[in-house]
């Protein structure tokens, strides 16, 4: 179950992800999911997703194709996320 979540979050981190909804869709309680995700990964789902987004922003900055303002306004970064 947690491996499946890691794959999903890694592929969809640039979308709005609701951890509560994800847990319900997978027929587990939110508390169980968060607790077990943290035991397995060392981080909460919210922190995991946020770190993926930060890593993506860092990669965009390193490419020097975009400046900070462009990255901040990038649709996949500038969205308001509910995690």
Protein backbone atom coordinates (compact mmCIF):
# COMPACT_ATOMS: atom_id res chain seq x y z
CA UNK A 1 0.00 0.00 0.00
CA UNK A 2 2.74 2.47 0.90
CA UNK A 3 4.83 1.57 -2.16
CA UNK A 4 1.78 2.30 -4.29
CA UNK A 5 1.39 5.70 -2.59
CA UNK A 6 5.06 6.56 -3.15
CA UNK A 7 4.71 5.83 -6.86
CA UNK A 8 1.48 7.81 -7.07
CA UNK A 9 2.87 10.82 -5.19
CA UNK A 10 6.10 10.72 -7.23
CA UNK A 11 4.15 10.77 -10.49
CA UNK A 12 1.49 13.30 -9.43
CA UNK A 13 3.33 15.66 -7.04
CA UNK A 14 2.67 18.57 -9.39
CA UNK A 15 -1.09 18.14 -9.01
CA UNK A 16 -3.33 18.96 -6.06
CA UNK A 17 -3.17 15.91 -3.79
CA UNK A 18 -5.51 15.44 -0.86
CA UNK A 19 -4.03 12.88 1.53
CA UNK A 20 -7.40 12.28 3.22
CA UNK A 21 -9.06 11.55 -0.11
CA UNK A 22 -6.15 9.33 -1.16
CA UNK A 23 -6.47 7.26 2.01
CA UNK A 24 -10.24 6.92 1.60
CA UNK A 25 -9.88 5.88 -2.04
CA UNK A 26 -7.55 3.13 -0.88
CA UNK A 27 -9.89 2.02 1.91
CA UNK A 28 -7.64 2.93 4.83
CA UNK A 29 -8.02 5.51 7.54
CA UNK A 30 -6.07 8.73 7.18
CA UNK A 31 -4.37 8.18 10.54
CA UNK A 32 -3.30 4.65 9.60
CA UNK A 33 -2.02 5.84 6.24
CA UNK A 34 -0.02 8.79 7.59
CA UNK A 35 1.43 6.75 10.47
CA UNK A 36 2.49 3.86 8.22
CA UNK A 37 3.77 6.14 5.46
CA UNK A 38 5.99 7.89 8.00
CA UNK A 39 7.21 4.58 9.47
CA UNK A 40 8.10 3.35 5.97
CA UNK A 41 9.61 6.54 4.52
CA UNK A 42 10.66 8.55 7.57
CA UNK A 43 8.45 11.44 6.50
CA UNK A 44 4.75 12.27 6.31
CA UNK A 45 2.93 12.17 2.96
CA UNK A 46 2.64 15.98 3.02
CA UNK A 47 6.38 16.39 3.61
CA UNK A 48 7.15 13.80 0.92
CA UNK A 49 5.05 15.64 -1.67
CA UNK A 50 6.46 19.03 -0.67
CA UNK A 51 10.02 17.71 -0.99
CA UNK A 52 9.23 16.43 -4.50
CA UNK A 53 7.97 19.91 -5.42
CA UNK A 54 11.04 21.59 -3.92
CA UNK A 55 13.34 19.19 -5.80
CA UNK A 56 11.49 20.01 -9.02
CA UNK A 57 11.90 23.75 -8.42
CA UNK A 58 15.62 23.24 -7.71
CA UNK A 59 16.02 21.32 -10.96
CA UNK A 60 14.28 24.10 -12.89
CA UNK A 61 16.60 26.66 -11.28
CA UNK A 62 19.70 24.62 -12.07
CA UNK A 63 18.71 24.41 -15.74
CA UNK A 64 18.92 28.23 -15.81
CA UNK A 65 16.20 28.22 -18.42
CA UNK A 66 13.85 29.87 -15.93
CA UNK A 67 14.41 32.59 -13.36
CA UNK A 68 13.00 32.47 -9.84
CA UNK A 69 9.92 34.51 -10.72
CA UNK A 70 9.09 32.27 -13.69
CA UNK A 71 9.44 29.17 -11.53
CA UNK A 72 7.29 30.65 -8.77
CA UNK A 73 4.61 31.51 -11.33
CA UNK A 74 4.90 28.15 -13.13
CA UNK A 75 1.41 26.58 -13.16
CA UNK A 76 2.60 23.37 -11.48
CA UNK A 77 4.30 25.29 -8.69
CA UNK A 78 2.07 28.32 -8.22
CA UNK A 79 -1.11 26.30 -7.65
CA UNK A 80 -2.59 26.28 -4.21
CA UNK A 81 -2.17 22.70 -3.02
CA UNK A 82 -4.27 20.89 -0.52
CA UNK A 83 -2.06 18.17 0.83
